[in-house]
PDB file of C-alpha atoms in Angstrom:
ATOM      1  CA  UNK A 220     164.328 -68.418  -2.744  1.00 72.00           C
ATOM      2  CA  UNK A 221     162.644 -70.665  -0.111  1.00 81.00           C
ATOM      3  CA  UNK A 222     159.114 -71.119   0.220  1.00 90.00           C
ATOM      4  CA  UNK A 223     159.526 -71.830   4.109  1.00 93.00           C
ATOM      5  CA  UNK A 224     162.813 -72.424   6.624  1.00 94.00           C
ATOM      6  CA  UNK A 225     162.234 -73.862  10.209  1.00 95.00           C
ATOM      7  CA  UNK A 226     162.799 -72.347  13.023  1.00 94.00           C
ATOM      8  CA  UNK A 227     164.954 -74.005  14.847  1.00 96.00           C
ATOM      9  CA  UNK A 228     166.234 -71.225  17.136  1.00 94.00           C
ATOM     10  CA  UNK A 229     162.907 -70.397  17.930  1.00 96.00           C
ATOM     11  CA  UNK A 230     162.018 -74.038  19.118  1.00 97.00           C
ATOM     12  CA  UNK A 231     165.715 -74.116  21.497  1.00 96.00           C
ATOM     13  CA  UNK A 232     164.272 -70.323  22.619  1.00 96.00           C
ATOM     14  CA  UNK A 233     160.608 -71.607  23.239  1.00 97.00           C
ATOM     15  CA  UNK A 234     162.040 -75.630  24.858  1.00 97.00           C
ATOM     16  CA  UNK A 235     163.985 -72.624  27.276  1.00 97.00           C
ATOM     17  CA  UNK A 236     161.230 -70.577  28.090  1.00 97.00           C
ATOM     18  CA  UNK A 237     158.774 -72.477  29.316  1.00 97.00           C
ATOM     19  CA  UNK A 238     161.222 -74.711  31.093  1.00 97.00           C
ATOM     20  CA  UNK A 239     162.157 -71.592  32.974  1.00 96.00           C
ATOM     21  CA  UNK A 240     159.779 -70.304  33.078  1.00 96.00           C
ATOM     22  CA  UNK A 241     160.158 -67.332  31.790  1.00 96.00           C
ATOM     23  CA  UNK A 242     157.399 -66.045  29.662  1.00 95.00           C
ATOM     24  CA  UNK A 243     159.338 -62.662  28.510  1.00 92.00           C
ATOM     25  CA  UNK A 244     161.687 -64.531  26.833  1.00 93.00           C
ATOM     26  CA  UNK A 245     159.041 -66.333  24.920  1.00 95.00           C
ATOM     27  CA  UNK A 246     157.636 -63.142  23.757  1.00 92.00           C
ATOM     28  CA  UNK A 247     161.072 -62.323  22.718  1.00 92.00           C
ATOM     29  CA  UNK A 248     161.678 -65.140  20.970  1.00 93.00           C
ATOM     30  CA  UNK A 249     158.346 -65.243  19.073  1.00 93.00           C
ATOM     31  CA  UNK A 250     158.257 -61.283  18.220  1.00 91.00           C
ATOM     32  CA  UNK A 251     162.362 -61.257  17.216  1.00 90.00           C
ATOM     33  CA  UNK A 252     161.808 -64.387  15.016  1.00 90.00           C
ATOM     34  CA  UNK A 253     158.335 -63.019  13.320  1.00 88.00           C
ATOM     35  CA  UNK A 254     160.418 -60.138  12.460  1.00 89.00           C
ATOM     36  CA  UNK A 255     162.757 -61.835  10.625  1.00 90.00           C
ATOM     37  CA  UNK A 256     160.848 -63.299   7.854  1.00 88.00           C
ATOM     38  CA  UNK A 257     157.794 -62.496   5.607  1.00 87.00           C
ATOM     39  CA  UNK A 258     154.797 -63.297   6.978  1.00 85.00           C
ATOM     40  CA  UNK A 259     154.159 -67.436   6.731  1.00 88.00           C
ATOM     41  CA  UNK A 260     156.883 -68.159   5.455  1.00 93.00           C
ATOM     42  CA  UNK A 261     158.570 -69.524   8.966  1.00 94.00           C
ATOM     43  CA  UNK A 262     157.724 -73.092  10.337  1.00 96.00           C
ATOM     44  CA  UNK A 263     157.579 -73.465  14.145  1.00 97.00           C
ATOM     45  CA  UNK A 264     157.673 -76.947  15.888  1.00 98.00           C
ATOM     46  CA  UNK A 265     158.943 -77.556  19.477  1.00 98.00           C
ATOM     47  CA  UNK A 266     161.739 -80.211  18.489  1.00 98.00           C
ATOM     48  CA  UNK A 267     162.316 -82.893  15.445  1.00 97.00           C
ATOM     49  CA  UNK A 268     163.913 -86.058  15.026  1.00 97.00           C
ATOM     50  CA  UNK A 269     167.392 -84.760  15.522  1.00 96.00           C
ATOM     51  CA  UNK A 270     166.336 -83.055  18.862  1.00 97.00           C
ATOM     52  CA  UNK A 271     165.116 -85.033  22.076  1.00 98.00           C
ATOM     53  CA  UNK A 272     161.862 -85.282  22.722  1.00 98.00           C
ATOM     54  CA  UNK A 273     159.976 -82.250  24.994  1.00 98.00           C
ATOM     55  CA  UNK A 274     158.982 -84.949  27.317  1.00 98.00           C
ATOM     56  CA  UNK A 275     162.211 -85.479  28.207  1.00 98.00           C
ATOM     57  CA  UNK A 276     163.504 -81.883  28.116  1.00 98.00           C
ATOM     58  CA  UNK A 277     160.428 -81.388  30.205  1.00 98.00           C
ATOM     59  CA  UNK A 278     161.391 -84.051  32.535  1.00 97.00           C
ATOM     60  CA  UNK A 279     157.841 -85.463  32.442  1.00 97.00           C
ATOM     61  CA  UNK A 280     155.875 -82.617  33.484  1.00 98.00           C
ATOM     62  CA  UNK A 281     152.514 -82.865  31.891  1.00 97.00           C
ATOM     63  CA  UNK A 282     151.739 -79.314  32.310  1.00 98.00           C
ATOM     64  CA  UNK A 283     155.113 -77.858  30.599  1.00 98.00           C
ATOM     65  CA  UNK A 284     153.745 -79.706  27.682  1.00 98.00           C
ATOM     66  CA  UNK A 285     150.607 -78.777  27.891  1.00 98.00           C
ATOM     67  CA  UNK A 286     152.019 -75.205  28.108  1.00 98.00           C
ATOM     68  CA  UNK A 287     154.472 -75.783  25.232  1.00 98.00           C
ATOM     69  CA  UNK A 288     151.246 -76.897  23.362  1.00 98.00           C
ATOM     70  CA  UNK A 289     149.440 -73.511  23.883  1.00 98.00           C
ATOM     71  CA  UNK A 290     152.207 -71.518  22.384  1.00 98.00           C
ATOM     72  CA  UNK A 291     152.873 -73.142  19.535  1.00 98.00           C
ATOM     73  CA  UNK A 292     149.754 -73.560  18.243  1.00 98.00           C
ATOM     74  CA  UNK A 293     148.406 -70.382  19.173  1.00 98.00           C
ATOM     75  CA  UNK A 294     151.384 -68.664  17.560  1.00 97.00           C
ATOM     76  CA  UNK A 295     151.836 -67.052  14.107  1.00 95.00           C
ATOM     77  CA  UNK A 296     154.176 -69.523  11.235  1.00 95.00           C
ATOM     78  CA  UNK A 297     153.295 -73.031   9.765  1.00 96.00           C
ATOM     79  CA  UNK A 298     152.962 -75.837  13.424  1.00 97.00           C
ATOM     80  CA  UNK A 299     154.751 -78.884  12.705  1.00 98.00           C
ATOM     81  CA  UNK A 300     154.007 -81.257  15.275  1.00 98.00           C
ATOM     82  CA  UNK A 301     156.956 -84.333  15.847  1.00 98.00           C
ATOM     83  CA  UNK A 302     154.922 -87.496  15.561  1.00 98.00           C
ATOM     84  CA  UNK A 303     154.504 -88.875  19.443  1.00 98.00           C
ATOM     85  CA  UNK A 304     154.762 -85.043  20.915  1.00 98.00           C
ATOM     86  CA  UNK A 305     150.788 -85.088  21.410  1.00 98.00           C
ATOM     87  CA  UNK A 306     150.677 -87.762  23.829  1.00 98.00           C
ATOM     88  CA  UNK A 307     154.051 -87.296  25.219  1.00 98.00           C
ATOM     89  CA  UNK A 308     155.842 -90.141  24.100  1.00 98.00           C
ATOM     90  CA  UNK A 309     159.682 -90.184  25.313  1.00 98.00           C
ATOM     91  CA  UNK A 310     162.825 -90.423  23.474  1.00 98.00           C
ATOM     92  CA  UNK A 311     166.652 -89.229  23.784  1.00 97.00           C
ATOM     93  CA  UNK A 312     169.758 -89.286  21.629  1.00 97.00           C
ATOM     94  CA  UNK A 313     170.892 -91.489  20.531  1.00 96.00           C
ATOM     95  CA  UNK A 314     168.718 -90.666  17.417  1.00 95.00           C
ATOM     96  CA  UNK A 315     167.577 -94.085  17.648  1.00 95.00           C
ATOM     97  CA  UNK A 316     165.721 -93.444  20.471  1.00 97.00           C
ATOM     98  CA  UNK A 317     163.894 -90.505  19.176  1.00 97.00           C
ATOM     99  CA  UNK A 318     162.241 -92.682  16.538  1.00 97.00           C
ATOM    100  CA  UNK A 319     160.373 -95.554  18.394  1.00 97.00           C
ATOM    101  CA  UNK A 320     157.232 -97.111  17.478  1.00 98.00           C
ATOM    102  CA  UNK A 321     153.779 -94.956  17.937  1.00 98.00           C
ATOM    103  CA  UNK A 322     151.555 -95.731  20.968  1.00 98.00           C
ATOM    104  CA  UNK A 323     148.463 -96.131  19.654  1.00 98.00           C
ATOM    105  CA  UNK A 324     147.578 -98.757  22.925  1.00 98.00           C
ATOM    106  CA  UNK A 325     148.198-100.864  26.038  1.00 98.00           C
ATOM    107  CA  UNK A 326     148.234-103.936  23.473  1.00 97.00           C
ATOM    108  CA  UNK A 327     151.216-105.784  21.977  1.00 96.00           C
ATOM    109  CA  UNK A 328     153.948-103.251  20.367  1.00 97.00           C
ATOM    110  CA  UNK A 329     151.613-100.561  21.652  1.00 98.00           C
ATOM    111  CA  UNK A 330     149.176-101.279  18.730  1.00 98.00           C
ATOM    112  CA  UNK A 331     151.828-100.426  16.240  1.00 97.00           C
ATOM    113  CA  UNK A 332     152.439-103.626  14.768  1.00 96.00           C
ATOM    114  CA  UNK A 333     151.510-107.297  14.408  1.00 94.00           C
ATOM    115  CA  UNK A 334     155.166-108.238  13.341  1.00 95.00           C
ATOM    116  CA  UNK A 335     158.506-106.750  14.478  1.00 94.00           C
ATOM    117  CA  UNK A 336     158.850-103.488  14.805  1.00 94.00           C
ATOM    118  CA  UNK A 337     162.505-101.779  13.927  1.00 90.00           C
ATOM    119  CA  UNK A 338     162.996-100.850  17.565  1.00 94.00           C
ATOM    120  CA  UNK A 339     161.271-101.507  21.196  1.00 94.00           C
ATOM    121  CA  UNK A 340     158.417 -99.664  22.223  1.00 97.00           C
ATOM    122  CA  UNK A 341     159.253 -97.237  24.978  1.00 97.00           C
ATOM    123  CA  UNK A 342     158.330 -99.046  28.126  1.00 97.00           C
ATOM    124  CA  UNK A 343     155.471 -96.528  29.153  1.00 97.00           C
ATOM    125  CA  UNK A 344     153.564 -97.626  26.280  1.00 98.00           C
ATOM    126  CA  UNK A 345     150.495 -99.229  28.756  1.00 97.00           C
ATOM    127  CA  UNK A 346     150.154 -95.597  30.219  1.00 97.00           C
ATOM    128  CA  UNK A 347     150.996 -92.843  27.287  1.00 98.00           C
ATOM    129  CA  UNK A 348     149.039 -94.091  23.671  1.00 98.00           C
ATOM    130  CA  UNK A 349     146.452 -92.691  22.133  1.00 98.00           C
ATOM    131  CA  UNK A 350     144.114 -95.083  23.256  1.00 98.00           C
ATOM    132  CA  UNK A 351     144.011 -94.104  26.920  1.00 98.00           C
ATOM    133  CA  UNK A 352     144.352 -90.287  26.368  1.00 98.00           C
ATOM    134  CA  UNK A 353     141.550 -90.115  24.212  1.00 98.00           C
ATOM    135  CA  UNK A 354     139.484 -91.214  27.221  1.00 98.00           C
ATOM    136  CA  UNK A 355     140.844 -88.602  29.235  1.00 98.00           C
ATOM    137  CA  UNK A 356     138.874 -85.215  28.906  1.00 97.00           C
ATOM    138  CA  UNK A 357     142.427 -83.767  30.493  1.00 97.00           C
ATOM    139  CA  UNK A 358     144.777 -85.596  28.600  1.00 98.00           C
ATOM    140  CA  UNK A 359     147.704 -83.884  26.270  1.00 98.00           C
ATOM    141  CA  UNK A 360     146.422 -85.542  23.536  1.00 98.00           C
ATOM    142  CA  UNK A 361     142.717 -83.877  23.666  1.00 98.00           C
ATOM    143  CA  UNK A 362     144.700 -80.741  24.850  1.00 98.00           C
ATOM    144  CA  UNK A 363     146.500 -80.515  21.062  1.00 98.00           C
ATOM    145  CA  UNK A 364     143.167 -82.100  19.045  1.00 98.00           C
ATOM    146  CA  UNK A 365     141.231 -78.928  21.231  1.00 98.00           C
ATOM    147  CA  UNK A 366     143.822 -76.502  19.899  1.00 98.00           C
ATOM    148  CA  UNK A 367     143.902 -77.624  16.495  1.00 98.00           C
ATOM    149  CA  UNK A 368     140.184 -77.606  16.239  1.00 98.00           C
ATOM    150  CA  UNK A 369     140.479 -73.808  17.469  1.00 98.00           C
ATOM    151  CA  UNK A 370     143.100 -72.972  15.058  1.00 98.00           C
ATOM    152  CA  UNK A 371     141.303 -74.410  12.412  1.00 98.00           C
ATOM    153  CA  UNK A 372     137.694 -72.433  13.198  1.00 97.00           C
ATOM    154  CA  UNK A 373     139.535 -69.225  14.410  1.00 97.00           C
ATOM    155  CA  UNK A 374     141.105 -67.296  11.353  1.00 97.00           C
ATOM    156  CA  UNK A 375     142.925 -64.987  13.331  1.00 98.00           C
ATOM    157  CA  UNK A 376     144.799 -67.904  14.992  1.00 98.00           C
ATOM    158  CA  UNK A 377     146.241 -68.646  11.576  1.00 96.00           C
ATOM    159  CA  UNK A 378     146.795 -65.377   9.878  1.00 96.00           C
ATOM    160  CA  UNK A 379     146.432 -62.516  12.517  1.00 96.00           C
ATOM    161  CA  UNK A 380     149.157 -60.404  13.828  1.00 95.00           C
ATOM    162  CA  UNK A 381     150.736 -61.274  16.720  1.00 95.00           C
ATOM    163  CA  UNK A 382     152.071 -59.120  19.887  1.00 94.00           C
ATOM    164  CA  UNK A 383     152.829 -59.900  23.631  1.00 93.00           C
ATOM    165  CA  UNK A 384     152.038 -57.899  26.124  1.00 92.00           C
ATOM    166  CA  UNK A 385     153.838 -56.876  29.416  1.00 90.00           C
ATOM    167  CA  UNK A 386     152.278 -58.270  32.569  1.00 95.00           C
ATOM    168  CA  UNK A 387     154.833 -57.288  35.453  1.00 94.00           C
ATOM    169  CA  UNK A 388     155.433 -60.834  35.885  1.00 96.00           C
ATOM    170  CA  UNK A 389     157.674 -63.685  34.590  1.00 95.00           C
ATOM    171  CA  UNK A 390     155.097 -66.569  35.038  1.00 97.00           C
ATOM    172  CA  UNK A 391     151.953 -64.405  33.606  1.00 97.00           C
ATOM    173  CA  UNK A 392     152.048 -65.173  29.458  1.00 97.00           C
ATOM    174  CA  UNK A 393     150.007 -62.633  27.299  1.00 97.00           C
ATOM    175  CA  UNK A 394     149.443 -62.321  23.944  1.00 97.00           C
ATOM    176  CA  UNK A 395     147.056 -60.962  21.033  1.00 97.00           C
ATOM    177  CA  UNK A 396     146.047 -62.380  18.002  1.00 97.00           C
ATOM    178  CA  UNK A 397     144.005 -60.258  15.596  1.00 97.00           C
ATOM    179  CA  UNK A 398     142.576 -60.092  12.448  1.00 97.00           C
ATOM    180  CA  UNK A 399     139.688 -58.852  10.682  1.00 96.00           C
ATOM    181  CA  UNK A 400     138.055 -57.149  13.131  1.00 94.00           C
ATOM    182  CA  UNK A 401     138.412 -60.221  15.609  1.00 96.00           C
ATOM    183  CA  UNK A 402     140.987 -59.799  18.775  1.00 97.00           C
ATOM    184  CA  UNK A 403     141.897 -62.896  20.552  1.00 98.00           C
ATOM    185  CA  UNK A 404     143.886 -62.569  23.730  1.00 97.00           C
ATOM    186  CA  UNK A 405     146.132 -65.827  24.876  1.00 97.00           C
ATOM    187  CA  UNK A 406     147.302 -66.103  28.395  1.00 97.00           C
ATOM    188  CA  UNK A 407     148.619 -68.385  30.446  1.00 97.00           C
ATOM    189  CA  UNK A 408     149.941 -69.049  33.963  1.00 97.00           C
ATOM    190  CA  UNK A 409     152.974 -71.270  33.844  1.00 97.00           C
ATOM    191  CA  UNK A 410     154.186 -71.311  36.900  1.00 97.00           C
ATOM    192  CA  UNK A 411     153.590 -73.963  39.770  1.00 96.00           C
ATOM    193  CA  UNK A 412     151.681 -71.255  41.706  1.00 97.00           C
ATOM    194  CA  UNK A 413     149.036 -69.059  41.567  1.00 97.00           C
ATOM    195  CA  UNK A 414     150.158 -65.305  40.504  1.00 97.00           C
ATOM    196  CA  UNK A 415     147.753 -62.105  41.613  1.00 96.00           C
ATOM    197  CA  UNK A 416     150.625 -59.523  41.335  1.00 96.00           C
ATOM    198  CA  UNK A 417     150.363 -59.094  37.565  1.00 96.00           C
ATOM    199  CA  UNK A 418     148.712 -56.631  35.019  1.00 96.00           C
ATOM    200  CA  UNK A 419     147.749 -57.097  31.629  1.00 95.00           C
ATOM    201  CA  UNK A 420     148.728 -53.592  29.462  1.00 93.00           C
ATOM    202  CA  UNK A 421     146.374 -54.244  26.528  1.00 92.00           C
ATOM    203  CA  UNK A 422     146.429 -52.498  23.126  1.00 93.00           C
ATOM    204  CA  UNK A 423     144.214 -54.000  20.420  1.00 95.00           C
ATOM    205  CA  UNK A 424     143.316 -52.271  17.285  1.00 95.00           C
ATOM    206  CA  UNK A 425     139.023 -51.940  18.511  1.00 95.00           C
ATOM    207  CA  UNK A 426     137.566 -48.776  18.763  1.00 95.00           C
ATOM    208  CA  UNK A 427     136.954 -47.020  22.288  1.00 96.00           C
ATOM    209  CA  UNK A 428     134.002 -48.604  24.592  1.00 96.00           C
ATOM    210  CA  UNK A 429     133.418 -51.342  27.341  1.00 96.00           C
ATOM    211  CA  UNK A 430     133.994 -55.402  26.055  1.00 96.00           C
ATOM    212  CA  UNK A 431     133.789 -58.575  27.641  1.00 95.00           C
ATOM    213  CA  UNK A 432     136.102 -61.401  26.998  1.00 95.00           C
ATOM    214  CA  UNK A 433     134.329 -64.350  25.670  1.00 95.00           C
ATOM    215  CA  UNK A 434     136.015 -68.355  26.284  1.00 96.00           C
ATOM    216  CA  UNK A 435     136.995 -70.414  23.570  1.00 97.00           C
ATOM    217  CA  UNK A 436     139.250 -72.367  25.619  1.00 97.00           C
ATOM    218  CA  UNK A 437     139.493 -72.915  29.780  1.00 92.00           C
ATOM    219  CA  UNK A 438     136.897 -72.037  32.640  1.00 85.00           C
ATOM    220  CA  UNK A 439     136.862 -68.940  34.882  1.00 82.00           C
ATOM    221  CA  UNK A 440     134.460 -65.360  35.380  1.00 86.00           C
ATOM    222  CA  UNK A 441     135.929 -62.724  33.635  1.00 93.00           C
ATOM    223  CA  UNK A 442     136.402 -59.000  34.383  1.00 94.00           C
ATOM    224  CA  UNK A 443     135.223 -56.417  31.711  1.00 94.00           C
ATOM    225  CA  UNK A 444     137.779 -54.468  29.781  1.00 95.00           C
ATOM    226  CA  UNK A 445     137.106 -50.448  28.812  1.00 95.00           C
ATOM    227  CA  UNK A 446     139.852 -49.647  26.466  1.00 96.00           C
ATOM    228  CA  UNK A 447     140.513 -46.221  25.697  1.00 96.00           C
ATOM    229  CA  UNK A 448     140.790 -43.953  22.484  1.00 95.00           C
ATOM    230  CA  UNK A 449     143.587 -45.870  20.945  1.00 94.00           C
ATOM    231  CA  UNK A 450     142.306 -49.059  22.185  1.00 94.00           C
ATOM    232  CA  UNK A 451     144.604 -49.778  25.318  1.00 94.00           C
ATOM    233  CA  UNK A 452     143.922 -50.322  28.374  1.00 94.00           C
ATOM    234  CA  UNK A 453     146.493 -50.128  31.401  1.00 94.00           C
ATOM    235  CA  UNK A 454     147.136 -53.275  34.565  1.00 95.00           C
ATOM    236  CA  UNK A 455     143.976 -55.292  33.379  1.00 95.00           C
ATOM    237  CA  UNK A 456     143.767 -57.877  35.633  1.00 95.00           C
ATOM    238  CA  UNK A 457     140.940 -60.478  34.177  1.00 93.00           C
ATOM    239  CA  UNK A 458     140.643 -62.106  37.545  1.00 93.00           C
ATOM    240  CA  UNK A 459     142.257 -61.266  40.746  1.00 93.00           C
ATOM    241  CA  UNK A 460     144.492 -64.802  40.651  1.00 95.00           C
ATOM    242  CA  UNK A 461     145.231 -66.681  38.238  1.00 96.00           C
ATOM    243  CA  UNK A 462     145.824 -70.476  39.229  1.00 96.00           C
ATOM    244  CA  UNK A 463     149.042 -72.339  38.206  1.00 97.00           C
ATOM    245  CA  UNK A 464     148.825 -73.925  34.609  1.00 96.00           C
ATOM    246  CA  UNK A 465     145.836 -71.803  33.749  1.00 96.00           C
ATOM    247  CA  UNK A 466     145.163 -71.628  30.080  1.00 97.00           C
ATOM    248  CA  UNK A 467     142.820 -69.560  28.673  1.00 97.00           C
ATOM    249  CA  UNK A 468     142.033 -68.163  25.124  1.00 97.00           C
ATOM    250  CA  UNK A 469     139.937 -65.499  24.926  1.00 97.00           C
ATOM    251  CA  UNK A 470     137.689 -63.558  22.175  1.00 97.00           C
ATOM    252  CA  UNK A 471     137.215 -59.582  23.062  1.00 96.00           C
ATOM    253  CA  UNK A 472     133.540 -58.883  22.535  1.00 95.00           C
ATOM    254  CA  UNK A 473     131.681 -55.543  22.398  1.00 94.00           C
ATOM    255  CA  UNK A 474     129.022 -55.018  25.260  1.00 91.00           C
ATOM    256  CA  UNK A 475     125.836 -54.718  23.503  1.00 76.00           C
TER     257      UNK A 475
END
């Protein structure tokens, strides 16, 4: 008689996965959870105020969390984002240490306060606030305010059925969103290196006929897609490599 439960095994799965990485085993965990509950009914989130903090299970690296950032909030459920998770604050248990101040700047207490606060400000505070990532066209923080924005303006982000795809490797991510007549494809290189032995075997619910995949997020020339009767297509390969970190979300269009 819940309206919603969390997903906490799917966060541990997800923390795993991309750590890895191992991008099967987050299209496991995202396709084993989904099945388990009525549709929105399951909040995701990548870790809480019990848990420590992704930077630190990340060990720093910018792009895991940039990665970690993707999937989320390109995935089906409710996103709950942990306060300090889209700039990449740090924090470990004790619990304490999960809960410091907000970086909102270089300045004192990291803009948080003109008093006291209840506990130090992390000591990276100069580097990792708001302030200095919203500068920064690559920044986390303009990575998650990009993907909200698409969430927001892209229905079948929010309610569209969800399904990964096989790509022959580990570090090649794939995934569909669609609804209403709209097909999204997510994919992502997470690796460290580039990857050209991989495949993409597509099935989306359009009709037979040639498409092009339009950007709504990243930068690269795209091949065309010709998806068969039942709208599949075998070992697409949208460009030859695929650099490491890529992230791209893309919007199957029709050739006119």
């Amino acid at each position: 008689e819940l309206d919603m439960v969390f997903g906490f095994d799917l966060a541990e799965g997800l923390i795993k996965a991309i750590h890895q990485p191992d991008t099967k085993l987050a299209g496991f965990w995202l396709s084993s959870e989904l099945r388990q509950y009525p549709a929105f009914t399951l909040g995701t989130f990548l870790t809480n105020h019990d848990m420590n903090r992704v930077a630190n299970q990340f060990m720093g690296n910018p792009e895991k969390m940039k990665n970690a950032a993707t999937v989320l909030l390109t995935s089906p459920g409710i996103p709950f984002l942990y306060y300090g998770e889209e700039i990449g604050m740090t924090g470990a248990k004790p619990d304490e240490m999960i809960r410091t101040p907000f970086q909102w700047s270089a300045g004192q207490h990291a803009g948080f306060t003109t008093g006291s606060p209840w506990e130090r400000v992390n000591s990276d505070y100069p580097e990792v606030n708001v302030e200095s990532e919203a500068a920064d066209p690559d920044s986390l923080f303009n990575l998650y305010r990009g993907l909200i924005q698409l969430r927001q303006a892209n229905p079948a982000l929010q309610l569209g059925d969800f399904r990964s795809f096989n790509t022959g490797s580990n570090r090649i991510y794939a995934a569909a969103r669609e609804y209403q007549g709209k097909s999204l494809l997510i994919l992502m290189n997470m690796g460290d290196k580039p990857v050209s032995d991989y495949g993409i075997d597509l099935k989306f619910t359009q009709p037979a006929g040639s498409y092009t995949f339009k950007l709504l997020m990243g930068a690269s020339a795209l091949a065309p897609v010709t998806l068969d009767a039942d709208g599949s297509m075998e070992g697409y390969q949208p460009v030859d490599e695929l650099p490491a970190n890529t992230r791209l979300i893309l919007e199957l269009a029709p050739n006119q």
